[in-house]
XYZ file of C-alpha atoms in Angstrom:
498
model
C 0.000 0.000 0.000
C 1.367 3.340 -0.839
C 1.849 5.921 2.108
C -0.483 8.507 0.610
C -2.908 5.839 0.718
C -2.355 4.071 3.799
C -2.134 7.532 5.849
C -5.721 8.136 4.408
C -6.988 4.634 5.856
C -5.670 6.196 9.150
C -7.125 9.458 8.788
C -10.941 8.997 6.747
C -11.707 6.190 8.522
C -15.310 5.226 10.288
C -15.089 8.446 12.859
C -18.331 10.196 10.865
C -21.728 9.227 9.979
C -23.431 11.079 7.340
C -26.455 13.964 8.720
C -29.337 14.230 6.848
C -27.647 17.578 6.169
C -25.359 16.244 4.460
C -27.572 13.890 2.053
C -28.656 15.534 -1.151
C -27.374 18.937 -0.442
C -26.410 21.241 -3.422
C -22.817 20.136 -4.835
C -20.837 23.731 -4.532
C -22.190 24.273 -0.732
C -21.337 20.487 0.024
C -18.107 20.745 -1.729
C -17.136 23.432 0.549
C -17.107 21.795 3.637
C -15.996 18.402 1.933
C -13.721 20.577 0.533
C -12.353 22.031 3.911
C -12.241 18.974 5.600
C -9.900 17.525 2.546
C -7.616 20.464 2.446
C -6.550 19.681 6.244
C -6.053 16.109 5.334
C -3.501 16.903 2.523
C -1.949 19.239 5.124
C -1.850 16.556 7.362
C 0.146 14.315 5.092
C 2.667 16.501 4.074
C 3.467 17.369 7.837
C 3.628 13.025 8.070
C 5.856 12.398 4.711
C 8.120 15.230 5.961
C 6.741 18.293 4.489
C 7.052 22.018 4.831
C 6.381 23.441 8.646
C 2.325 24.082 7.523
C 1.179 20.484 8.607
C -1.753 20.368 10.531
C -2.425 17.568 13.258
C -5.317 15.389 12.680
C -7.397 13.999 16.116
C -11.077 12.011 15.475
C -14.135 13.245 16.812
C -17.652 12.312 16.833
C -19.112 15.918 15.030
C -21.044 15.077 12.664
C -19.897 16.854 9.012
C -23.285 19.205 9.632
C -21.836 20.515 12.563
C -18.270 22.026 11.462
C -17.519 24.761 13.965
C -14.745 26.399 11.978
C -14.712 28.360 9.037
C -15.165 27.027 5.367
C -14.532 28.163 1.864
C -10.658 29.306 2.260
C -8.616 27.875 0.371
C -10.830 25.033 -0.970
C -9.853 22.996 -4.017
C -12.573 22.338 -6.781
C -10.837 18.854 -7.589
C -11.016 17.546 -3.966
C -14.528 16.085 -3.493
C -13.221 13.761 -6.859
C -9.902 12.982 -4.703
C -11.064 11.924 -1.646
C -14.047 9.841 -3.589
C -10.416 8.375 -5.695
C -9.684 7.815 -2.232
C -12.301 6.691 -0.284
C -14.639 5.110 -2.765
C -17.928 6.094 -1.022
C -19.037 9.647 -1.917
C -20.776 9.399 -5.460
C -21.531 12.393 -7.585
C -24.748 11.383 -9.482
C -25.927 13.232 -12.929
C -28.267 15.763 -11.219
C -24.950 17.564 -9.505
C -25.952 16.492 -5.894
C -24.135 14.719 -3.285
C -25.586 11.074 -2.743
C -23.517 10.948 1.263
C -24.334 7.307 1.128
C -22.228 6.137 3.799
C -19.653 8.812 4.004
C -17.132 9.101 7.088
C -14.644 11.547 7.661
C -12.225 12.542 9.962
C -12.971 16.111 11.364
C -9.846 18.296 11.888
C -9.267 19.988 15.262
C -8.956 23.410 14.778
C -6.057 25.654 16.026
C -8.097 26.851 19.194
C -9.017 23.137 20.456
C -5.408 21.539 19.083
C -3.898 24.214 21.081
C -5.741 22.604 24.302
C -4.673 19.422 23.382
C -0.616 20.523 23.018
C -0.988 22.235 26.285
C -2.376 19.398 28.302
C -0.117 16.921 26.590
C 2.996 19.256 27.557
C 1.811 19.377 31.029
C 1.292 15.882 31.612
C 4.651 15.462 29.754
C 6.827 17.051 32.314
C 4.669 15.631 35.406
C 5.799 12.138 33.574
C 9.319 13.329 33.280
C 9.798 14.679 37.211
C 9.020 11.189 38.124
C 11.490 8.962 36.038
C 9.592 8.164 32.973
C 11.666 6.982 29.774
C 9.550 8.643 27.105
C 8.798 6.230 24.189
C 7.594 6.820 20.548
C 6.423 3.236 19.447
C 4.915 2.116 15.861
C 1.157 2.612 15.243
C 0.688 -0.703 13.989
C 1.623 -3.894 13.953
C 0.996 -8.188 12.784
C -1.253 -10.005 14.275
C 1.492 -12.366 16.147
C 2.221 -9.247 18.099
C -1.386 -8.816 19.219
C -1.853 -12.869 19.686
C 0.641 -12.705 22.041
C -0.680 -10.403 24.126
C -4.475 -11.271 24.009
C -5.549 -8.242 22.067
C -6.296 -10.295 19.264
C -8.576 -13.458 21.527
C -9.799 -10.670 23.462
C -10.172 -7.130 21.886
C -10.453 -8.325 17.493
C -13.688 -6.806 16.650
C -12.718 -3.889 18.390
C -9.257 -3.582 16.406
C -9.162 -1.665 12.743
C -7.282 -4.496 10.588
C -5.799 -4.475 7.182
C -6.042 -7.872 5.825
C -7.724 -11.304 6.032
C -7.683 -11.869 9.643
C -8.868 -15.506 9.117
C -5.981 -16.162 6.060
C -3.126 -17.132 8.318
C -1.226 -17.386 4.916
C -0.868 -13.651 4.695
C 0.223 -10.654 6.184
C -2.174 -9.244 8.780
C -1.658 -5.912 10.579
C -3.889 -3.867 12.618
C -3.761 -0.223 14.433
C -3.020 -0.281 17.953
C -5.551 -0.170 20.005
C -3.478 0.453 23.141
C 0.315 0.820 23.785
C 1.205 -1.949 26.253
C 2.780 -4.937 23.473
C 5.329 -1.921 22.119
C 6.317 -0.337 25.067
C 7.273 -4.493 26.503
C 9.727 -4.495 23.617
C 11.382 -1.719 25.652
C 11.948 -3.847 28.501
C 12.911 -7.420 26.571
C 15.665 -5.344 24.641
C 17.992 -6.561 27.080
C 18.244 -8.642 30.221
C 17.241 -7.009 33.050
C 18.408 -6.793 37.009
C 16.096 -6.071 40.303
C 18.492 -3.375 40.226
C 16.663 -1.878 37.051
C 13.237 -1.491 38.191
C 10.783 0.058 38.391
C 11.254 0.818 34.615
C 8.210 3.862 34.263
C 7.289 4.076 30.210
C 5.386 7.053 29.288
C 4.086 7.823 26.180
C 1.576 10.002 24.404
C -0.187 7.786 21.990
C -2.443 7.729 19.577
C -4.698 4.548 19.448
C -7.716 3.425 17.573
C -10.675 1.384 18.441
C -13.540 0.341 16.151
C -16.567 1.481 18.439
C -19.840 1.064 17.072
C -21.557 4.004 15.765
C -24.191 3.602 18.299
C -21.329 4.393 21.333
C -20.055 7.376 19.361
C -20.151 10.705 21.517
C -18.672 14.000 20.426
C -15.674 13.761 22.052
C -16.405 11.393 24.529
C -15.908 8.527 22.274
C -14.029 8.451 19.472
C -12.383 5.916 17.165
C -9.274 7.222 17.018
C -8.085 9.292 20.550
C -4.951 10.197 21.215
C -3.474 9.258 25.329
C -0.862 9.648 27.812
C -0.474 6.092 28.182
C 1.905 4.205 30.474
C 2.994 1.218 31.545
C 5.591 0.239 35.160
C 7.862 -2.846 35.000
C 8.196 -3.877 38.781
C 8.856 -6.356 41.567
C 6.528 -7.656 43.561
C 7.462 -5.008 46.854
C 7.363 -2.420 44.918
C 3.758 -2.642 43.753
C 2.278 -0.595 46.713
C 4.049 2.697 46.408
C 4.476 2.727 42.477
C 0.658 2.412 42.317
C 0.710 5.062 44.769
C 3.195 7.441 43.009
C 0.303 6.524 39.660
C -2.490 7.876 41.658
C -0.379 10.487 42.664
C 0.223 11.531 39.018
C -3.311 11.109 38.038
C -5.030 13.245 40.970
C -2.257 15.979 40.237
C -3.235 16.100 36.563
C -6.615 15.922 36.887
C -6.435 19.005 39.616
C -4.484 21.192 37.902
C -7.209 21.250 34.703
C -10.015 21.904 38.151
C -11.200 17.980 37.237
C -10.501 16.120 40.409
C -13.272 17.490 42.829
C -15.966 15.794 40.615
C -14.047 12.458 40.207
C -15.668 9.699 41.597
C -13.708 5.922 41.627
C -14.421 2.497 40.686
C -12.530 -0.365 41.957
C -13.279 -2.750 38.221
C -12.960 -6.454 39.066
C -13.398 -9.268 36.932
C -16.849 -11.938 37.030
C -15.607 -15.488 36.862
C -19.292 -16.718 35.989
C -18.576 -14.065 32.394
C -20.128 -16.105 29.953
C -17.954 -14.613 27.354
C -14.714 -16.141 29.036
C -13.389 -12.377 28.357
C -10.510 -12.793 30.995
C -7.145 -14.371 30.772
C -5.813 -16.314 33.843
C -6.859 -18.459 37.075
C -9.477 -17.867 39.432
C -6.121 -18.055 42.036
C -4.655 -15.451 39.882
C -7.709 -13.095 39.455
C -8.188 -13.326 43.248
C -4.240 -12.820 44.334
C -4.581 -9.512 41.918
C -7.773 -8.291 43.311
C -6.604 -8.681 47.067
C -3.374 -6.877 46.215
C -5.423 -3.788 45.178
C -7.947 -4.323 47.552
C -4.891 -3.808 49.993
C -3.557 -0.784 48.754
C -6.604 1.265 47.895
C -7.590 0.769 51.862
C -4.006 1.431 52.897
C -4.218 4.982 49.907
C -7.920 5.647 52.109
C -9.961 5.339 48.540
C -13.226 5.944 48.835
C -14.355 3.408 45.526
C -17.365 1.497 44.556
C -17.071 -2.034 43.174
C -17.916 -2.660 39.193
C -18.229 -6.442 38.715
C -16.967 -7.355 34.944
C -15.911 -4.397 34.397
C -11.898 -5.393 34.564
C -9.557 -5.043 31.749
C -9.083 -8.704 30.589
C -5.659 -9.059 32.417
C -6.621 -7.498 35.647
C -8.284 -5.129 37.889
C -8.203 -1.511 37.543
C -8.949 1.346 39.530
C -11.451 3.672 37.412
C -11.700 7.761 38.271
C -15.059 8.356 36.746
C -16.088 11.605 35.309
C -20.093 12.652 34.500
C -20.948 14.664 31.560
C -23.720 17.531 31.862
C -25.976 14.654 30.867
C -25.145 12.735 33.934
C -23.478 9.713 32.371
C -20.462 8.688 33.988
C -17.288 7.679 31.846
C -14.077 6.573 32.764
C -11.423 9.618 32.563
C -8.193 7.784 33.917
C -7.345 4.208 34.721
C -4.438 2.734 36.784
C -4.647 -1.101 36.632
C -2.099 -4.053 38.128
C -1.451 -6.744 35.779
C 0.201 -10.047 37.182
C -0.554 -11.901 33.626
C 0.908 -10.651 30.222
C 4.758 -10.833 31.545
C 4.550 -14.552 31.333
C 2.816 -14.383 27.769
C 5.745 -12.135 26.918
C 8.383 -14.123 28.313
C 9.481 -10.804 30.562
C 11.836 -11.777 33.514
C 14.322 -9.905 35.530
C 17.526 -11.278 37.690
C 17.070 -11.122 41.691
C 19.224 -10.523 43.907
C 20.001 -14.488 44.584
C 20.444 -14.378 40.735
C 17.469 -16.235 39.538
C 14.899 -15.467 37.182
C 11.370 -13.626 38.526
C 8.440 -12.440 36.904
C 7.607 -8.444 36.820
C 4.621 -7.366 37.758
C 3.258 -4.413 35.633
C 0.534 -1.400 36.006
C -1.241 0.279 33.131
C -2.167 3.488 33.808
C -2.851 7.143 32.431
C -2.242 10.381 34.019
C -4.525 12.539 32.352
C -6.504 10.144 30.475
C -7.355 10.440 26.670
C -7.193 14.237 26.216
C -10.146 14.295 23.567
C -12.077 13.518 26.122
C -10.498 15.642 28.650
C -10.927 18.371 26.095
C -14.738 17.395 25.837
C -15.200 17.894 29.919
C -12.941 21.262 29.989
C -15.155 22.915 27.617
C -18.080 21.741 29.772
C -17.062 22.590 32.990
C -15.330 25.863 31.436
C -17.648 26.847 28.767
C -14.872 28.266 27.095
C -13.466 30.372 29.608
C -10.483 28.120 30.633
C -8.012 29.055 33.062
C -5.325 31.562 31.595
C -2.935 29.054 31.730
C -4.655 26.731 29.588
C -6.301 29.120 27.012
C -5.183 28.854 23.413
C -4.662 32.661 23.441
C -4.011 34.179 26.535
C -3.663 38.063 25.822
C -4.362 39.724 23.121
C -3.645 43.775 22.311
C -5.990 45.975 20.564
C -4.748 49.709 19.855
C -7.026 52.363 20.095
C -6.635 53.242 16.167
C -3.768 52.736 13.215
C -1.387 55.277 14.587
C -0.290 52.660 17.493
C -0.141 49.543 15.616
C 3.485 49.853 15.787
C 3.498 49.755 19.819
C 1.237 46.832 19.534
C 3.589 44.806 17.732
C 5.972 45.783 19.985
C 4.308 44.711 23.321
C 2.992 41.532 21.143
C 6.927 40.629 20.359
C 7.530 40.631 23.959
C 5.073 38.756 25.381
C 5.549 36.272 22.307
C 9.291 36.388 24.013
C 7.864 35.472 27.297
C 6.254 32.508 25.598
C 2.483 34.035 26.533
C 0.586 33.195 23.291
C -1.049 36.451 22.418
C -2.484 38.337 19.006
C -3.156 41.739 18.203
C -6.057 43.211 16.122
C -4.858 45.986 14.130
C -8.446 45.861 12.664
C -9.573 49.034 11.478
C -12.861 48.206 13.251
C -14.333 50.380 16.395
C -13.036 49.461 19.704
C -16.356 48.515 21.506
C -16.505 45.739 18.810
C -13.270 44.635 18.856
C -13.302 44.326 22.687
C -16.338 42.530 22.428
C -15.443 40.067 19.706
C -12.633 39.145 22.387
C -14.573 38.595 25.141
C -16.779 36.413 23.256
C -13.200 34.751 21.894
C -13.187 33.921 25.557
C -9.341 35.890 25.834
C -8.937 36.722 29.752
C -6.522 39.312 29.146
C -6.807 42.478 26.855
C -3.988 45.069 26.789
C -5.226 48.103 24.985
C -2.639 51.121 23.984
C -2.566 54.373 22.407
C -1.026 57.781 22.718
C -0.435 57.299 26.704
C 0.521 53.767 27.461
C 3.047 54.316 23.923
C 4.708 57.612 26.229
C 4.767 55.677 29.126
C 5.468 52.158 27.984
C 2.856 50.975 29.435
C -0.598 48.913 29.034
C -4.095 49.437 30.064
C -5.397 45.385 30.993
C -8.509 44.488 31.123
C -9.911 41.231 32.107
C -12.143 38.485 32.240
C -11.452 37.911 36.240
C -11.260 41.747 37.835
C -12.449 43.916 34.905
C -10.772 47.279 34.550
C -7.283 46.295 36.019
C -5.732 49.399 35.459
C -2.295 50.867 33.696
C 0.817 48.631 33.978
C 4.157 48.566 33.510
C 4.552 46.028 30.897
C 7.407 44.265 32.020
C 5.220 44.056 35.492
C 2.438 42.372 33.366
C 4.705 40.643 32.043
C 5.534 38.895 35.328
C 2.652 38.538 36.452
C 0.767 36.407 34.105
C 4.517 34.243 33.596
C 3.519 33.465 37.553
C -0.193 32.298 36.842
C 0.815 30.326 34.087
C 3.847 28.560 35.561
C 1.660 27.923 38.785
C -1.118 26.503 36.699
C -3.261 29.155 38.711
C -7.576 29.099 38.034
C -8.623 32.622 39.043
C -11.802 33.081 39.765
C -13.967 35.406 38.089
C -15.318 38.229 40.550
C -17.026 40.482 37.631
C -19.312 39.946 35.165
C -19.531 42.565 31.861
């Protein structure tokens, strides 16, 4: 398969079901948003086969096509909808110039304000990973089948699996997209022989996985087919199972309250049914039971309050579940930290004890801030757009009072831009009242307006979202003032309302 057309297998795959909308409308207006959504996909491969810097990242959600939230027409190509129906095979152009969506699915594009979310909780969670001895890993998105029969995935997990091939024709090449991280990362730990000396080994990654969810469990971007994760897995002995899950929780609850999602966490303690009559779990009842007691043990010695989900373990082990509700009241899982005492045997993993013979790892999957499309989904919820300044996709932006100071906006933009504080300035030849209030519906928590005065005095005149009217400041003193919130993850509270 060539790589333009494998990377579109990756990218237009089953993430959107046609809207009514989108069946039989007029070819030009369809074409437009078709168009749009094609344009970021070809920008999206030349940032993957090593293009210019203008590549766009691609993440899955569950919008329907109807409901684009960004901006169409620019920079549209009339040849696309004929591309990505080369491509795709299911969008057919019939005689009356219409747009028969039979079966169309799409990937939607993040745009810059929501990928900028993304990048910003990824970062965080990057360096909370780092402070704590993770090896960062970048591992394949794919792999054979043997890979996955090794581990289970592919007993266990097939029909939720995207696979390319015949995965009945054992005379053939099989792959299929990952969809989780734990087989790769292992390969990082059988590279070599191994001492007690050498663990805990902590893996982090951020990875992108895909699952083939029915169309019926799709949710915005709850649940997605193709999400991307801050996924880890800990190589361990036996004694050092207690803390290390500790040290996970640790990570998780200090994610989760820096992004002001931890007070309405709730947690499940997921253990496995032995009477399953789908036989969906790998191991002994001995097994099962030594795993579950384990945890049992340290969430009372941790003082977790949990409830119990029966069958609701991962089909290696028991997890610990922080649960998150929507604004519809359902209740998803938002990050998992689970103890696996199974797949290092199936993997042949071993390390060399101190009395130099072989033992068996134990290992815990776990996330730290879960899968951020979904984080991203219960931010703008809680939020409603008005996100803390640390985590806002622009954080100040300047607006002078008429042409004249455009200059001493670019100015005070270049140096917060040197302060790494993303920022803008509209040089808009627009009246201020509107330009103020097209940035307080932008949700932008800081403005800095200038003219003739705060251009004499080097200064800037801040408004925003939390006090109002802040008053004229130095702008190195702004400066360091919004560095501090953002390096201490601060959420201000808002105390006026305009």
């Amino acid at each position: 398969m060539q790589s333009l057309e494998l990377f579109a297998c990756l990218l237009l795959s089953s993430a959107f079901e046609a809207a009514p909308a989108a069946v039989g409308v007029a070819r030009d207006d369809f074409k437009s948003v078709f168009g749009e959504c094609v344009n970021n996909f070809l920008l999206a491969y030349v940032d993957y086969a090593g293009g210019d810097e203008h590549g766009v990242v691609c993440h899955e959600i569950g919008y329907r096509l109807a409901e684009h939230d960004y901006d169409i027409g620019n920079n549209v190509c009339n040849d696309y909808v004929e591309f990505a129906a080369d491509l795709v095979g299911k969008v057919a152009v019939n005689k009356s110039q219409t747009v028969a969506a039979e079966a169309v699915h799409l990937s939607v594009f993040l745009r810059s304000f929501n990928r900028e979310l993304v990048y910003v909780n990824a970062r965080c969670a990057l360096r909370a990973e780092q402070e704590r001895g993770y090896l960062l890993t970048k591992t394949p998105l794919m792999a054979k089948r043997e890979l996955y029969k090794i581990s289970g995935h592919w007993d266990h997990y097939l029909d939720g699996m995207f696979v390319m091939g015949d995965p009945a024709d054992e005379t053939k090449e099989c792959f299929a997209l990952r969809p989780m991280t734990c087989p790769f990362q292992y390969q990082v730990f059988l590279n070599r022989g191994r001492s007690y000396r050498d663990l805990p080994m902590r893996l982090g990654e951020t990875s992108t996985l895909f699952r083939n969810e029915d169309s019926g469990e799709m949710h915005g971007l709850i649940r997605v087919r193709q999400f991307t994760i801050s996924e880890g897995h800990l190589v361990l002995r036996p004694d050092q199972l207690e803390e290390e899950f500790k040290q996970c929780l640790d990570l998780a609850k200090y994610c989760l309250g820096t992004v002001g999602l931890l007070e309405k966490c709730t947690f499940r303690f997921s253990q496995w049914d032995p009477a399953n009559p789908n036989n969906k779990y790998e191991g002994t009842a001995e097994q099962w039971d030594h795993a579950q007691a384990a945890m049992e043990r340290i969430l009372k010695d941790l003082n977790v309050d949990y409830t119990v989900g029966i069958d609701e373990a991962a089909f290696y082990g028991p997890k610990l579940d922080i649960q998150y509700k929507n604004v519809y009241g359902k209740e998803d899982t938002l990050v998992t930290i689970q103890i696996d005492m199974l797949l290092a045997e199936r993997f042949g993993m071993y390390y060399i004890d101190e009395n130099g013979d072989k033992q068996r790892p134990y290992i815990i999957h776990r996330t730290s801030v879960g899968c951020y499309e979904r984080t991203l989904a219960w931010l703008i919820e809680k939020y409603a757009g008005m996100f803390p300044t640390w985590l806002c996709p622009e954080q100040v932006r300047v607006i002078p009072i008429s042409d004249k100071y455009n200059d001493y906006a670019a100015k005070v933009e270049a140096q917060l831009k040197e302060a790494n504080i993303r920022c803008s300035v509209d040089g808009r030849s627009e009246k201020m009242g509107y330009k103020i209030r097209e940035a307080r519906l932008n949700r932008v928590p800081y403005l800095l307006i200038v003219g003739a005065k705060e251009e004499e005095e080097q200064k800037v005149s801040v408004r925003s979202r939390y006090l109002g009217d802040e008053g004229s400041k130095d702008l190195g003193e702004f400066i360091e003032a919004i560095k501090d919130e953002i390096a201490k993850k601060t959420i201000r509270k808002i105390e006026v309302e305009e």
